[in-house]
Short mmCIF file of C-alpha atoms in Angstrom, two decimals:
data_model
loop_
_atom_site.label_atom_id
_atom_site.label_comp_id
_atom_site.label_asym_id
_atom_site.label_seq_id
_atom_site.Cartn_x
_atom_site.Cartn_y
_atom_site.Cartn_z
CA MET A 1 -21.57 53.98 4.56
CA GLN A 2 -20.11 50.97 2.84
CA LEU A 3 -21.23 47.41 3.49
CA ARG A 4 -18.50 44.82 3.75
CA PRO A 5 -18.60 41.98 1.19
CA ASN A 6 -19.83 39.46 3.79
CA GLN A 7 -22.66 41.80 4.82
CA ARG A 8 -24.04 41.69 1.28
CA GLN A 9 -24.22 37.89 1.18
CA LYS A 10 -27.43 35.89 1.04
CA LEU A 11 -27.99 32.36 2.25
CA ASP A 12 -29.46 31.57 -1.16
CA ASP A 13 -27.01 33.05 -3.65
CA LYS A 14 -28.68 31.62 -6.75
CA ASP A 15 -30.07 34.01 -9.36
CA ASP A 16 -32.86 36.05 -7.80
CA LYS A 17 -34.93 35.67 -10.96
CA LEU A 18 -35.23 31.94 -10.22
CA PHE A 19 -36.60 32.59 -6.74
CA TYR A 20 -39.18 35.05 -8.08
CA ALA A 21 -40.00 33.09 -11.23
CA TYR A 22 -43.48 32.15 -9.99
CA PRO A 23 -45.97 34.83 -8.95
CA ARG A 24 -47.02 35.17 -5.30
CA PHE A 25 -50.44 36.77 -5.17
CA VAL A 26 -50.34 37.28 -1.42
CA THR A 27 -49.58 40.20 0.86
CA HIS A 28 -46.40 39.80 2.87
CA VAL A 29 -47.57 41.91 5.82
CA ASP A 30 -50.80 42.07 7.82
CA GLU A 31 -53.77 44.43 7.40
CA GLY A 32 -52.58 46.70 10.19
CA PHE A 33 -49.28 47.32 8.42
CA ILE A 34 -51.03 47.88 5.08
CA GLN A 35 -53.44 50.42 6.60
CA GLN A 36 -50.58 52.36 8.19
CA LEU A 37 -48.68 52.39 4.91
CA THR A 38 -51.70 53.56 2.91
CA ASP A 39 -52.33 56.30 5.46
CA LEU A 40 -48.69 57.38 5.16
CA TYR A 41 -48.96 57.49 1.38
CA ARG A 42 -52.18 59.49 1.69
CA ASP A 43 -50.34 62.01 3.86
CA ARG A 44 -47.09 62.32 1.90
CA LEU A 45 -48.01 61.73 -1.77
CA LYS A 46 -49.67 64.49 -3.73
CA PRO A 47 -52.35 63.87 -6.39
CA ASN A 48 -51.41 64.12 -10.06
CA THR A 49 -47.71 63.51 -9.43
CA ARG A 50 -45.34 60.88 -10.77
CA ILE A 51 -44.65 57.85 -8.59
CA PHE A 52 -42.01 55.11 -8.93
CA ASP A 53 -42.94 51.92 -7.07
CA MET A 54 -39.62 50.10 -6.79
CA MET A 55 -39.52 46.34 -6.17
CA SER A 56 -43.29 46.26 -6.42
CA SER A 57 -45.73 43.38 -6.84
CA TRP A 58 -49.40 42.85 -7.65
CA VAL A 59 -50.52 45.57 -5.22
CA SER A 60 -49.01 48.97 -4.36
CA HIS A 61 -51.11 49.95 -1.29
CA LEU A 62 -51.72 53.42 -2.70
CA PRO A 63 -54.89 55.21 -1.47
CA GLU A 64 -57.73 54.31 -3.81
CA GLU A 65 -59.19 57.81 -3.92
CA THR A 66 -55.94 59.47 -5.02
CA GLN A 67 -55.16 59.69 -8.71
CA PHE A 68 -51.59 60.10 -9.90
CA ALA A 69 -50.24 61.41 -13.19
CA HIS A 70 -48.16 58.24 -13.68
CA VAL A 71 -47.22 55.23 -11.56
CA GLU A 72 -44.18 53.35 -12.83
CA GLY A 73 -43.67 49.87 -11.44
CA HIS A 74 -40.61 47.70 -11.13
CA GLY A 75 -40.04 44.18 -9.89
CA LEU A 76 -38.82 40.70 -10.70
CA ASN A 77 -42.08 38.98 -11.65
CA ALA A 78 -43.93 40.23 -14.72
CA GLU A 79 -47.15 38.38 -13.85
CA GLU A 80 -47.40 40.11 -10.50
CA LEU A 81 -46.72 43.52 -12.02
CA ALA A 82 -49.26 42.94 -14.80
CA ARG A 83 -51.93 42.25 -12.13
CA ASN A 84 -51.25 45.59 -10.40
CA ALA A 85 -54.05 47.91 -11.53
CA ARG A 86 -52.33 51.04 -10.19
CA LEU A 87 -49.34 50.76 -12.51
CA ASN A 88 -49.39 52.69 -15.77
CA HIS A 89 -46.22 50.96 -16.90
CA TYR A 90 -43.72 48.53 -15.44
CA PHE A 91 -40.39 46.87 -16.17
CA VAL A 92 -38.55 43.83 -14.85
CA GLN A 93 -34.97 44.23 -13.66
CA ASN A 94 -32.71 42.58 -11.09
CA LEU A 95 -31.18 45.47 -9.14
CA ASN A 96 -28.59 43.16 -7.60
CA GLU A 97 -27.22 42.54 -11.08
CA ASN A 98 -27.76 46.02 -12.49
CA PRO A 99 -28.74 48.81 -10.09
CA GLN A 100 -28.91 51.46 -12.80
CA LEU A 101 -32.55 52.32 -13.51
CA PRO A 102 -33.65 52.93 -17.12
CA LEU A 103 -35.38 56.14 -16.04
CA PRO A 104 -34.62 59.83 -16.70
CA ASP A 105 -33.04 62.19 -14.18
CA GLU A 106 -35.38 64.13 -11.90
CA ASP A 107 -38.51 62.50 -13.33
CA PHE A 108 -40.46 61.39 -10.22
CA ASN A 109 -42.05 63.14 -7.29
CA ALA A 110 -41.85 60.04 -5.10
CA VAL A 111 -40.01 56.72 -4.92
CA LEU A 112 -41.59 53.95 -2.86
CA ASN A 113 -40.11 50.68 -1.63
CA CYS A 114 -42.35 48.43 0.44
CA VAL A 115 -40.94 45.45 2.39
CA SER A 116 -38.13 44.85 -0.11
CA VAL A 117 -35.12 46.91 0.97
CA GLN A 118 -33.74 43.91 2.89
CA TYR A 119 -32.93 42.15 -0.40
CA VAL A 120 -30.78 44.94 -1.90
CA GLN A 121 -27.13 43.91 -1.99
CA TYR A 122 -25.76 47.23 -3.27
CA PRO A 123 -27.87 49.84 -1.46
CA GLU A 124 -25.28 52.56 -2.01
CA ALA A 125 -25.83 52.30 -5.77
CA VAL A 126 -29.61 51.85 -5.53
CA PHE A 127 -30.09 54.85 -3.24
CA SER A 128 -27.92 56.92 -5.57
CA GLU A 129 -30.34 56.00 -8.35
CA ILE A 130 -33.32 56.90 -6.15
CA TYR A 131 -31.77 60.33 -5.65
CA ARG A 132 -31.02 60.72 -9.36
CA ILE A 133 -34.58 60.06 -10.53
CA LEU A 134 -36.27 62.17 -7.85
CA LYS A 135 -37.27 65.72 -8.62
CA PRO A 136 -35.95 68.38 -6.22
CA GLY A 137 -38.18 68.18 -3.16
CA GLY A 138 -39.26 64.65 -4.07
CA VAL A 139 -39.75 62.07 -1.34
CA ALA A 140 -38.44 58.52 -0.89
CA ILE A 141 -40.42 56.25 1.46
CA ILE A 142 -38.82 52.95 2.50
CA SER A 143 -41.17 50.78 4.56
CA PHE A 144 -40.57 47.41 6.18
CA SER A 145 -41.65 45.09 8.97
CA ASN A 146 -39.90 42.13 10.56
CA ARG A 147 -40.92 39.62 7.91
CA MET A 148 -38.67 38.56 5.06
CA PHE A 149 -37.62 35.72 2.80
CA PHE A 150 -34.79 34.89 5.19
CA GLU A 151 -32.67 33.13 2.60
CA LYS A 152 -32.80 36.16 0.28
CA ALA A 153 -32.15 38.92 2.81
CA ILE A 154 -28.60 40.21 3.05
CA GLN A 155 -26.52 39.25 6.08
CA ALA A 156 -26.43 42.81 7.42
CA TRP A 157 -30.23 42.71 7.63
CA ARG A 158 -30.61 39.14 8.88
CA GLU A 159 -28.25 39.65 11.81
CA ALA A 160 -29.58 43.08 12.83
CA SER A 161 -32.24 43.90 15.40
CA GLU A 162 -35.30 45.86 14.29
CA ALA A 163 -33.76 49.08 15.63
CA GLN A 164 -30.49 48.33 13.83
CA ARG A 165 -32.39 47.82 10.57
CA VAL A 166 -33.86 51.29 10.92
CA GLU A 167 -30.35 52.67 11.41
CA LEU A 168 -29.18 50.71 8.38
CA VAL A 169 -31.76 52.34 6.10
CA LYS A 170 -30.95 55.75 7.58
CA ALA A 171 -27.31 55.07 6.69
CA TYR A 172 -28.31 54.16 3.12
CA PHE A 173 -29.86 57.61 2.75
CA ALA A 174 -26.93 59.31 4.48
CA SER A 175 -24.50 57.67 2.04
CA VAL A 176 -25.91 59.83 -0.78
CA PRO A 177 -25.16 63.57 -0.55
CA GLY A 178 -28.29 65.63 -1.13
CA PHE A 179 -30.88 63.72 0.85
CA THR A 180 -32.41 65.40 3.88
CA THR A 181 -31.85 63.83 7.29
CA ALA A 182 -34.00 60.71 7.34
CA GLU A 183 -37.24 60.75 9.31
CA VAL A 184 -38.35 57.56 11.06
CA ILE A 185 -41.85 56.31 11.82
CA ALA A 186 -41.77 53.28 14.11
CA HIS A 187 -44.77 51.42 15.51
CA LYS A 188 -43.49 48.35 17.30
CA SER A 189 -45.66 45.29 17.80
CA THR A 190 -47.14 44.72 21.25
CA LEU A 191 -47.69 41.02 20.62
CA PRO A 192 -45.29 38.35 21.92
CA ASN A 193 -42.69 37.26 19.37
CA LEU A 194 -44.28 33.83 18.97
CA LEU A 195 -47.64 35.31 17.97
CA GLN A 196 -45.89 37.73 15.59
CA TRP A 197 -44.15 34.88 13.79
CA LEU A 198 -47.43 32.93 13.65
CA GLY A 199 -48.93 35.88 11.78
CA ALA A 200 -51.46 36.92 14.41
CA SER A 201 -53.55 39.94 13.41
CA GLY A 202 -51.97 43.21 14.50
CA GLY A 203 -48.65 41.51 15.02
CA ASP A 204 -46.56 43.19 12.33
CA PRO A 205 -44.42 46.13 13.43
CA PHE A 206 -44.43 49.07 11.04
CA TYR A 207 -41.30 51.00 10.11
CA ALA A 208 -40.89 53.73 7.53
CA VAL A 209 -37.74 55.70 6.82
CA ILE A 210 -38.40 58.84 4.81
CA ALA A 211 -36.09 61.36 3.17
CA TYR A 212 -36.42 64.10 0.57
CA ARG A 213 -34.17 65.22 -2.23
CA SER A 214 -32.98 68.64 -1.09
#
């Protein structure tokens, strides 16, 4: 899997750090999506393990009752990350400028990416890094809905249908030898498109693409 140069383009090609310079203390998906994600984490993440929350913000949606050995956060806004009480440590890095993570090999039991994969311009490199830092048997959970900062999403994502976006993330995993065949959880919205875009409760579809390091 190799994206063409035009598929990596964004409508707003200015430095991402400028776009994320000011904190956004909001959730970018509805409560139904958040509950499904937390339930998924509750099911797939084991207590007292090491978690990497990639492209995180001021909240990680981890189950409150589960304690982890270490939760490492990453993002583009230090104020948001500092507000996130679940993070033991965090760092700021633009993965579109430098996809190499300053993290050791095989150090994490899980890598999480919530509603941010659409902004990654070099997913082949980023998913290679996810594989590198996962312990054998570790899980990567990529979750997303149909919302996005349209001007910051890559063309391949903007122009794809919801089903095609699922296939895109599956292809990201498949581009890295050593991941298991990706598993998909898809709960489509039953609301009309207009109500979804207006943010009506229960309107956000929920997608998660999951793979393990063999």
